[in-house]
DNA sequence: ACAAATTCGTTGCGCATGCAACTAAATAGG
DNA sequence: CCTATTTAGTTGCATGCGCAACGAATTTGT
């Protein structure tokens, strides 16, 4: 490392955002780190994008769900989900089943092949999570989960009005 | 709400990723929520993108830093930072100062105008953070910060080899 | 001292993303 | 009923992004 500059604080009177302790920044950095690492698994092995993986993961857990459910649950834009769904359908990994009670929406469901991919991916995702949280004790993991829960619930209320519901 | 489907668990033998407790997913959802909400502030008021805000925030805190420092610190791609820097320079919010000791890199610094924007933005960012963490007690905030610290440090090691250094 | 490898930063390119406008369907209000 | 509003999902468009290749400067190894 050629250079290594000391943390040069300012002498100003106006308030300073200390990035190292600024929560939105830190959360995004941590989320990026985990996303990037996890994305390697499902991108390199199955050519899945992040939205595509989320669709598959949701349907793997819930059997069927609508695009709207997936979008709001994962805080994704509906067009993002729409395109992921189209691509997964074309690859034969999911199918759409029109909802007769409300023909605007469609139930999404994994095909056999889609479920095979999910069942191959799920253990790897869980293993990754294990590695990832292995620096924390069981107790700390529970505490962290609870704190994230509280913050997420609160943040869904602060955000742009429309995009809520879980 | 027209429909509301019960959490329909599967009877399968293979492992299932429970998204509601899957940490990478939850972290990204929470990060998206905070990012989106915070982005409204600096996008609508000053036309800043997320990378641009990060450059300004870094230089607001550190006086000067290179593009590379900013990228690795915030886990951003170097091309993302390069373009944010170019745009901020064109808007007259930052200047580049060639480093005579290593003429590959350049020191970046806020202009007067850039600092004015920073000083307008910083209090709002801090106020947002306050609102955001107000569901947690002081003690819980400290615990959360410490847990994120540990995880981030650990995650930088798990990730793609190149992209580390803080 | 010199060739090979590494590093900082830029840029062309293809792709993904968000926005806004749109269609089709459902709901609300009078 | 019939119109106005809301909602699920799609798509054109412009912008932003990551990748990979590149130029210039520096470091390494011999």
Short mmCIF file of C-alpha atoms (C1' of nucleotides) in Angstrom, two decimals:
data_model
loop_
_atom_site.label_atom_id
_atom_site.label_comp_id
_atom_site.label_asym_id
_atom_site.label_seq_id
_atom_site.Cartn_x
_atom_site.Cartn_y
_atom_site.Cartn_z
CA UNK A 1 0.00 0.00 0.00
CA UNK A 2 1.73 3.15 -1.19
CA UNK A 3 -0.43 5.63 0.67
CA UNK A 4 -2.33 5.39 3.94
CA UNK A 5 -3.89 8.65 5.01
CA UNK A 6 -4.91 9.22 8.58
CA UNK A 7 -8.58 9.92 9.24
CA UNK A 8 -8.37 13.66 8.85
CA UNK A 9 -11.24 15.19 10.77
CA UNK A 10 -12.44 18.68 10.07
CA UNK A 11 -12.48 21.65 12.40
CA UNK A 12 -15.76 22.99 11.02
CA UNK A 13 -18.65 24.15 13.13
CA UNK A 14 -21.36 22.54 10.97
CA UNK A 15 -22.41 18.96 11.61
CA UNK A 16 -20.44 16.17 9.96
CA UNK A 17 -21.75 12.79 8.87
CA UNK A 18 -19.30 10.20 10.12
CA UNK A 19 -19.74 7.54 7.47
CA UNK A 20 -18.24 4.81 9.61
CA UNK A 21 -21.10 5.20 12.04
CA UNK A 22 -23.81 6.42 9.68
CA UNK A 23 -26.33 3.62 9.68
CA UNK A 24 -27.84 3.95 6.18
CA UNK A 25 -24.35 3.91 4.69
CA UNK A 26 -23.19 1.00 6.79
CA UNK A 27 -26.27 -1.02 6.04
CA UNK A 28 -25.83 -0.52 2.33
CA UNK A 29 -22.18 -1.44 2.42
CA UNK A 30 -22.94 -4.60 4.35
CA UNK A 31 -25.85 -5.45 2.07
CA UNK A 32 -23.66 -4.94 -0.99
CA UNK A 33 -20.97 -7.18 0.40
CA UNK A 34 -23.39 -10.01 1.08
CA UNK A 35 -25.32 -9.53 -2.15
CA UNK A 36 -22.20 -9.61 -4.26
CA UNK A 37 -20.87 -12.68 -2.56
CA UNK A 38 -24.18 -14.51 -2.68
CA UNK A 39 -24.87 -13.44 -6.28
CA UNK A 40 -21.76 -15.28 -7.38
CA UNK A 41 -23.38 -18.53 -6.36
CA UNK A 42 -26.63 -18.26 -8.26
CA UNK A 43 -25.25 -16.21 -11.17
CA UNK A 44 -22.28 -18.41 -12.00
CA UNK A 45 -24.02 -21.70 -11.35
CA UNK A 46 -27.48 -21.05 -12.79
CA UNK A 47 -27.35 -17.74 -14.64
CA UNK A 48 -29.85 -16.15 -12.28
CA UNK A 49 -30.04 -12.43 -11.58
CA UNK A 50 -30.84 -11.16 -8.12
CA UNK A 51 -34.50 -10.52 -8.95
CA UNK A 52 -34.77 -13.95 -10.57
CA UNK A 53 -33.28 -15.63 -7.53
CA UNK A 54 -35.73 -13.81 -5.32
CA UNK A 55 -38.68 -14.95 -7.38
CA UNK A 56 -37.47 -18.53 -7.22
CA UNK A 57 -36.73 -18.31 -3.52
CA UNK A 58 -40.18 -16.90 -2.82
CA UNK A 59 -41.93 -19.58 -4.83
CA UNK A 60 -39.68 -22.22 -3.34
CA UNK A 61 -40.88 -21.22 0.08
CA UNK A 62 -44.50 -20.32 -0.64
CA UNK A 63 -45.56 -22.68 -3.45
CA UNK A 64 -47.40 -19.87 -5.22
CA UNK A 65 -47.59 -16.14 -5.03
CA UNK A 66 -48.30 -13.18 -7.36
CA UNK A 67 -45.71 -10.87 -8.89
CA UNK A 68 -47.07 -8.10 -6.76
CA UNK A 69 -46.56 -10.08 -3.55
CA UNK A 70 -42.96 -10.78 -4.50
CA UNK A 71 -42.26 -7.18 -5.40
CA UNK A 72 -43.63 -5.63 -2.23
CA UNK A 73 -42.12 -8.28 0.00
CA UNK A 74 -38.66 -7.73 -1.41
CA UNK A 75 -38.97 -3.96 -2.01
CA UNK A 76 -38.44 -4.39 -5.74
CA UNK A 77 -40.01 -2.35 -8.49
CA UNK A 78 -42.89 -4.12 -10.20
CA UNK A 79 -41.23 -3.79 -13.60
CA UNK A 80 -38.13 -5.51 -12.24
CA UNK A 81 -40.23 -8.43 -11.08
CA UNK A 82 -42.25 -8.47 -14.29
CA UNK A 83 -39.11 -8.91 -16.35
CA UNK A 84 -37.63 -11.51 -14.05
CA UNK A 85 -40.87 -13.46 -14.23
CA UNK A 86 -40.94 -13.23 -18.04
CA UNK A 87 -37.40 -14.51 -18.27
CA UNK A 88 -37.99 -17.36 -15.83
CA UNK A 89 -41.14 -18.37 -17.65
CA UNK A 90 -39.27 -18.42 -20.94
CA UNK A 91 -36.62 -20.64 -19.39
CA UNK A 92 -39.36 -22.96 -18.22
CA UNK A 93 -38.59 -22.51 -14.53
CA UNK A 94 -41.95 -21.07 -13.51
CA UNK A 95 -45.52 -21.07 -14.84
CA UNK A 96 -48.33 -18.56 -14.53
CA UNK A 97 -51.79 -19.62 -13.44
CA UNK A 98 -54.50 -17.03 -14.02
CA UNK A 99 -56.46 -16.27 -10.88
CA UNK A 100 -60.11 -16.78 -11.80
CA UNK A 101 -61.26 -14.63 -8.89
CA UNK A 102 -59.25 -11.65 -10.12
CA UNK A 103 -58.10 -11.88 -13.69
CA UNK A 104 -55.70 -8.97 -13.38
CA UNK A 105 -53.26 -11.04 -11.41
CA UNK A 106 -51.60 -14.40 -11.92
CA UNK A 107 -50.37 -17.02 -9.53
CA UNK A 108 -46.76 -17.95 -10.11
CA UNK A 109 -45.45 -21.40 -9.41
CA UNK A 110 -42.20 -23.29 -9.89
CA UNK A 111 -42.06 -25.98 -12.58
CA UNK A 112 -40.33 -29.27 -11.87
CA UNK A 113 -37.16 -27.88 -13.36
CA UNK A 114 -37.55 -24.69 -11.40
CA UNK A 115 -37.91 -26.63 -8.20
CA UNK A 116 -34.84 -28.68 -8.99
CA UNK A 117 -32.83 -25.51 -9.30
CA UNK A 118 -34.30 -24.23 -6.07
CA UNK A 119 -33.44 -27.43 -4.27
CA UNK A 120 -29.91 -27.26 -5.56
CA UNK A 121 -29.58 -23.62 -4.61
CA UNK A 122 -31.27 -23.54 -1.22
CA UNK A 123 -28.62 -25.58 0.64
CA UNK A 124 -25.87 -23.44 -0.83
CA UNK A 125 -27.64 -20.26 0.17
CA UNK A 126 -28.09 -21.57 3.70
CA UNK A 127 -24.45 -22.64 3.82
CA UNK A 128 -23.41 -19.20 2.71
CA UNK A 129 -25.53 -17.65 5.42
CA UNK A 130 -23.92 -19.92 7.98
CA UNK A 131 -20.44 -18.87 6.91
CA UNK A 132 -21.54 -15.30 6.86
CA UNK A 133 -22.96 -15.17 10.38
CA UNK A 134 -20.34 -17.46 11.84
CA UNK A 135 -18.60 -14.47 13.44
CA UNK A 136 -21.64 -14.02 15.67
CA UNK A 137 -22.82 -16.23 18.49
CA UNK A 138 -26.27 -17.77 18.37
CA UNK A 139 -27.45 -15.22 20.84
CA UNK A 140 -26.05 -12.33 18.80
CA UNK A 141 -27.71 -13.67 15.67
CA UNK A 142 -31.07 -13.61 17.41
CA UNK A 143 -30.50 -10.10 18.66
CA UNK A 144 -29.49 -8.93 15.20
CA UNK A 145 -32.54 -10.53 13.60
CA UNK A 146 -34.83 -8.86 16.10
CA UNK A 147 -33.24 -5.45 15.57
CA UNK A 148 -33.49 -5.76 11.81
CA UNK A 149 -37.13 -6.73 12.20
CA UNK A 150 -37.95 -3.69 14.22
CA UNK A 151 -36.06 -1.37 11.88
CA UNK A 152 -37.62 -2.85 8.75
CA UNK A 153 -41.11 -2.53 10.11
CA UNK A 154 -40.43 1.06 11.03
CA UNK A 155 -38.71 1.87 7.73
CA UNK A 156 -41.62 0.62 5.66
CA UNK A 157 -43.68 3.36 7.26
CA UNK A 158 -41.14 6.12 6.69
CA UNK A 159 -40.66 5.36 3.02
CA UNK A 160 -42.65 6.50 -0.05
CA UNK A 161 -46.27 5.92 0.83
CA UNK A 162 -47.25 3.49 -1.91
CA UNK A 163 -44.63 0.80 -1.59
CA UNK A 164 -45.60 -0.91 1.62
CA UNK A 165 -47.37 -4.17 2.60
CA UNK A 166 -45.54 -7.35 3.42
CA UNK B 1 -56.71 -5.79 0.62
CA UNK B 2 -58.55 -8.22 -1.62
CA UNK B 3 -56.39 -11.26 -1.03
CA UNK B 4 -54.25 -12.29 1.91
CA UNK B 5 -52.70 -15.70 1.57
CA UNK B 6 -51.55 -17.60 4.63
CA UNK B 7 -47.87 -18.47 4.82
CA UNK B 8 -48.17 -21.80 3.09
CA UNK B 9 -45.23 -23.93 4.15
CA UNK B 10 -44.12 -26.90 2.12
CA UNK B 11 -44.01 -30.52 3.18
CA UNK B 12 -40.82 -31.24 1.22
CA UNK B 13 -37.82 -33.03 2.61
CA UNK B 14 -35.23 -30.71 1.07
CA UNK B 15 -34.10 -27.60 2.94
CA UNK B 16 -36.11 -24.42 2.54
CA UNK B 17 -34.81 -20.87 2.71
CA UNK B 18 -37.18 -18.94 4.96
CA UNK B 19 -36.84 -15.49 3.47
CA UNK B 20 -38.20 -13.75 6.54
CA UNK B 21 -35.23 -15.00 8.50
CA UNK B 22 -32.65 -15.25 5.73
CA UNK B 23 -30.11 -12.62 6.63
CA UNK B 24 -28.79 -11.61 3.18
CA UNK B 25 -32.34 -11.05 2.01
CA UNK B 26 -33.38 -9.14 5.10
CA UNK B 27 -30.31 -6.97 4.99
CA UNK B 28 -30.94 -6.05 1.38
CA UNK B 29 -34.58 -5.27 2.00
CA UNK B 30 -33.69 -3.05 4.93
CA UNK B 31 -30.89 -1.38 2.99
CA UNK B 32 -33.24 -0.74 0.06
CA UNK B 33 -35.83 0.80 2.32
CA UNK B 34 -33.35 3.19 3.90
CA UNK B 35 -31.60 3.95 0.61
CA UNK B 36 -34.82 4.79 -1.15
CA UNK B 37 -36.03 7.00 1.64
CA UNK B 38 -32.70 8.78 2.04
CA UNK B 39 -32.22 9.13 -1.72
CA UNK B 40 -35.37 11.21 -1.91
CA UNK B 41 -33.65 13.85 0.14
CA UNK B 42 -30.52 14.34 -1.89
CA UNK B 43 -32.04 13.50 -5.26
CA UNK B 44 -35.03 15.82 -5.10
CA UNK B 45 -33.24 18.65 -3.35
CA UNK B 46 -29.86 18.62 -5.10
CA UNK B 47 -30.11 16.22 -8.03
CA UNK B 48 -27.50 13.90 -6.55
CA UNK B 49 -27.31 10.20 -7.30
CA UNK B 50 -26.36 7.74 -4.60
CA UNK B 51 -22.74 7.49 -5.78
CA UNK B 52 -22.53 11.29 -6.03
CA UNK B 53 -23.86 11.71 -2.52
CA UNK B 54 -21.31 9.22 -1.26
CA UNK B 55 -18.46 11.07 -2.91
CA UNK B 56 -19.63 14.33 -1.36
CA UNK B 57 -20.19 12.74 2.02
CA UNK B 58 -16.72 11.22 1.98
CA UNK B 59 -15.05 14.47 1.01
CA UNK B 60 -17.20 16.35 3.50
CA UNK B 61 -15.84 14.16 6.24
CA UNK B 62 -12.27 13.65 5.04
CA UNK B 63 -11.32 16.88 3.25
CA UNK B 64 -9.57 14.95 0.47
CA UNK B 65 -9.42 11.40 -0.73
CA UNK B 66 -8.85 9.54 -4.03
CA UNK B 67 -11.54 7.93 -6.18
CA UNK B 68 -10.12 4.56 -5.29
CA UNK B 69 -10.44 5.24 -1.56
CA UNK B 70 -14.06 6.19 -1.99
CA UNK B 71 -14.85 3.16 -4.12
CA UNK B 72 -13.34 0.58 -1.82
CA UNK B 73 -14.71 2.20 1.30
CA UNK B 74 -18.24 2.17 -0.05
CA UNK B 75 -17.99 -1.10 -2.01
CA UNK B 76 -18.71 0.67 -5.28
CA UNK B 77 -17.30 -0.19 -8.68
CA UNK B 78 -14.49 2.10 -9.74
CA UNK B 79 -16.31 3.05 -12.93
CA UNK B 80 -19.31 4.11 -10.89
CA UNK B 81 -17.14 6.41 -8.83
CA UNK B 82 -15.29 7.65 -11.89
CA UNK B 83 -18.53 8.78 -13.48
CA UNK B 84 -19.87 10.33 -10.30
CA UNK B 85 -16.62 12.25 -9.92
CA UNK B 86 -16.75 13.45 -13.54
CA UNK B 87 -20.29 14.69 -13.08
CA UNK B 88 -19.55 16.43 -9.80
CA UNK B 89 -16.49 18.09 -11.28
CA UNK B 90 -18.53 19.34 -14.22
CA UNK B 91 -21.07 20.79 -11.82
CA UNK B 92 -18.25 22.55 -10.01
CA UNK B 93 -18.84 20.75 -6.72
CA UNK B 94 -15.43 19.06 -6.47
CA UNK B 95 -11.94 19.60 -7.89
CA UNK B 96 -9.13 17.18 -8.69
CA UNK B 97 -5.60 17.79 -7.46
CA UNK B 98 -2.95 15.63 -9.09
CA UNK B 99 -0.85 13.75 -6.58
CA UNK B 100 2.76 14.57 -7.40
CA UNK B 101 4.01 11.49 -5.56
CA UNK B 102 1.91 9.16 -7.71
CA UNK B 103 0.59 10.67 -10.88
CA UNK B 104 -1.84 7.83 -11.54
CA UNK B 105 -4.16 9.03 -8.84
CA UNK B 106 -5.76 12.36 -7.99
CA UNK B 107 -6.86 13.91 -4.74
CA UNK B 108 -10.47 14.96 -4.74
CA UNK B 109 -11.74 17.90 -2.74
CA UNK B 110 -14.99 19.81 -2.32
CA UNK B 111 -15.25 23.28 -3.80
CA UNK B 112 -16.90 26.07 -1.84
CA UNK B 113 -20.16 25.31 -3.58
CA UNK B 114 -19.70 21.61 -2.96
CA UNK B 115 -19.17 22.23 0.72
CA UNK B 116 -22.25 24.39 0.90
CA UNK B 117 -24.30 21.54 -0.45
CA UNK B 118 -22.68 19.18 1.99
CA UNK B 119 -23.42 21.48 4.89
CA UNK B 120 -27.03 21.73 3.80
CA UNK B 121 -27.33 18.00 3.35
CA UNK B 122 -25.49 16.70 6.39
CA UNK B 123 -28.02 17.88 9.00
CA UNK B 124 -30.85 16.39 6.99
CA UNK B 125 -29.05 13.09 6.65
CA UNK B 126 -28.43 13.01 10.38
CA UNK B 127 -32.04 13.93 11.09
CA UNK B 128 -33.17 11.12 8.82
CA UNK B 129 -30.94 8.69 10.65
CA UNK B 130 -32.38 9.84 13.96
CA UNK B 131 -35.91 9.25 12.77
CA UNK B 132 -34.87 5.95 11.31
CA UNK B 133 -33.28 4.52 14.46
CA UNK B 134 -35.81 6.08 16.80
CA UNK B 135 -37.50 2.69 17.25
CA UNK B 136 -34.35 1.48 18.98
CA UNK B 137 -33.02 2.49 22.36
CA UNK B 138 -29.55 4.01 22.66
CA UNK B 139 -28.28 0.72 23.92
CA UNK B 140 -29.82 -1.22 21.05
CA UNK B 141 -28.30 1.21 18.57
CA UNK B 142 -24.86 0.54 19.98
CA UNK B 143 -25.40 -3.20 19.86
CA UNK B 144 -26.59 -3.01 16.27
CA UNK B 145 -23.60 -0.90 15.23
CA UNK B 146 -21.22 -3.36 16.81
CA UNK B 147 -22.86 -6.33 15.14
CA UNK B 148 -22.79 -4.65 11.74
CA UNK B 149 -19.13 -3.85 12.29
CA UNK B 150 -18.25 -7.42 12.99
CA UNK B 151 -20.26 -8.71 10.05
CA UNK B 152 -18.84 -6.16 7.63
CA UNK B 153 -15.29 -6.93 8.61
CA UNK B 154 -15.95 -10.59 8.17
CA UNK B 155 -17.85 -10.15 4.88
CA UNK B 156 -15.01 -8.19 3.28
CA UNK B 157 -12.92 -11.30 3.65
CA UNK B 158 -15.52 -13.69 2.22
CA UNK B 159 -16.14 -11.59 -0.88
CA UNK B 160 -14.29 -11.49 -4.22
CA UNK B 161 -10.62 -11.22 -3.33
CA UNK B 162 -9.75 -7.95 -5.02
CA UNK B 163 -12.33 -5.62 -3.58
CA UNK B 164 -11.20 -5.26 -0.01
CA UNK B 165 -9.37 -2.53 2.00
CA UNK B 166 -11.15 0.04 4.10
"C1'" DA C 1 18.31 -1.05 -15.79
"C1'" DC C 2 14.66 -3.22 -18.06
"C1'" DA C 3 10.74 -6.25 -19.01
"C1'" DA C 4 6.64 -7.96 -16.77
"C1'" DA C 5 3.16 -7.30 -13.71
"C1'" DT C 6 0.22 -4.24 -10.97
"C1'" DT C 7 -2.52 -0.15 -10.09
"C1'" DC C 8 -5.48 4.25 -10.83
"C1'" DG C 9 -8.64 5.92 -13.50
"C1'" DT C 10 -11.45 6.34 -18.07
"C1'" DT C 11 -14.51 4.72 -21.59
"C1'" DG C 12 -17.23 1.79 -25.11
"C1'" DC C 13 -20.64 -1.52 -24.87
"C1'" DG C 14 -24.42 -4.33 -23.64
"C1'" DC C 15 -27.70 -5.08 -20.19
"C1'" DA C 16 -30.54 -4.04 -16.27
"C1'" DT C 17 -33.20 -0.59 -13.86
"C1'" DG C 18 -36.67 2.86 -12.74
"C1'" DC C 19 -40.05 5.81 -14.53
"C1'" DA C 20 -44.14 6.83 -16.81
"C1'" DA C 21 -47.61 5.67 -19.85
"C1'" DC C 22 -50.51 2.08 -21.08
"C1'" DT C 23 -54.03 -2.12 -21.14
"C1'" DA C 24 -57.13 -4.84 -18.84
"C1'" DA C 25 -59.61 -5.89 -14.90
"C1'" DA C 26 -61.88 -4.79 -10.59
"C1'" DT C 27 -63.93 -1.61 -7.22
"C1'" DA C 28 -66.32 2.56 -5.48
"C1'" DG C 29 -69.66 6.10 -5.67
"C1'" DG C 30 -73.62 8.23 -7.10
"C1'" DC D 1 -76.00 0.65 -13.89
"C1'" DC D 2 -72.54 3.71 -15.48
"C1'" DT D 3 -68.65 6.52 -14.78
"C1'" DA D 4 -64.38 7.51 -12.20
"C1'" DT D 5 -60.79 5.57 -9.57
"C1'" DT D 6 -57.75 2.05 -8.24
"C1'" DT D 7 -54.92 -2.02 -9.07
"C1'" DA D 8 -51.90 -5.93 -11.54
"C1'" DG D 9 -48.89 -6.34 -14.84
"C1'" DT D 10 -46.33 -4.92 -19.34
"C1'" DT D 11 -43.40 -2.12 -22.15
"C1'" DG D 12 -40.87 2.03 -24.52
"C1'" DC D 13 -37.48 4.96 -23.22
"C1'" DA D 14 -33.67 7.09 -21.10
"C1'" DT D 15 -30.42 6.56 -17.75
"C1'" DG D 16 -27.16 4.01 -14.90
"C1'" DC D 17 -24.44 0.04 -14.11
"C1'" DG D 18 -20.82 -3.53 -14.34
"C1'" DC D 19 -17.59 -5.61 -17.29
"C1'" DA D 20 -13.62 -5.70 -19.88
"C1'" DA D 21 -10.24 -3.43 -22.47
"C1'" DC D 22 -7.37 0.31 -22.42
"C1'" DG D 23 -3.56 4.17 -21.42
"C1'" DA D 24 -0.59 5.97 -18.27
"C1'" DA D 25 2.12 5.64 -14.19
"C1'" DT D 26 4.36 2.76 -10.84
"C1'" DT D 27 6.29 -1.36 -8.69
"C1'" DT D 28 8.51 -5.86 -8.82
"C1'" DG D 29 11.82 -9.16 -10.03
"C1'" DT D 30 15.87 -10.46 -12.08
#
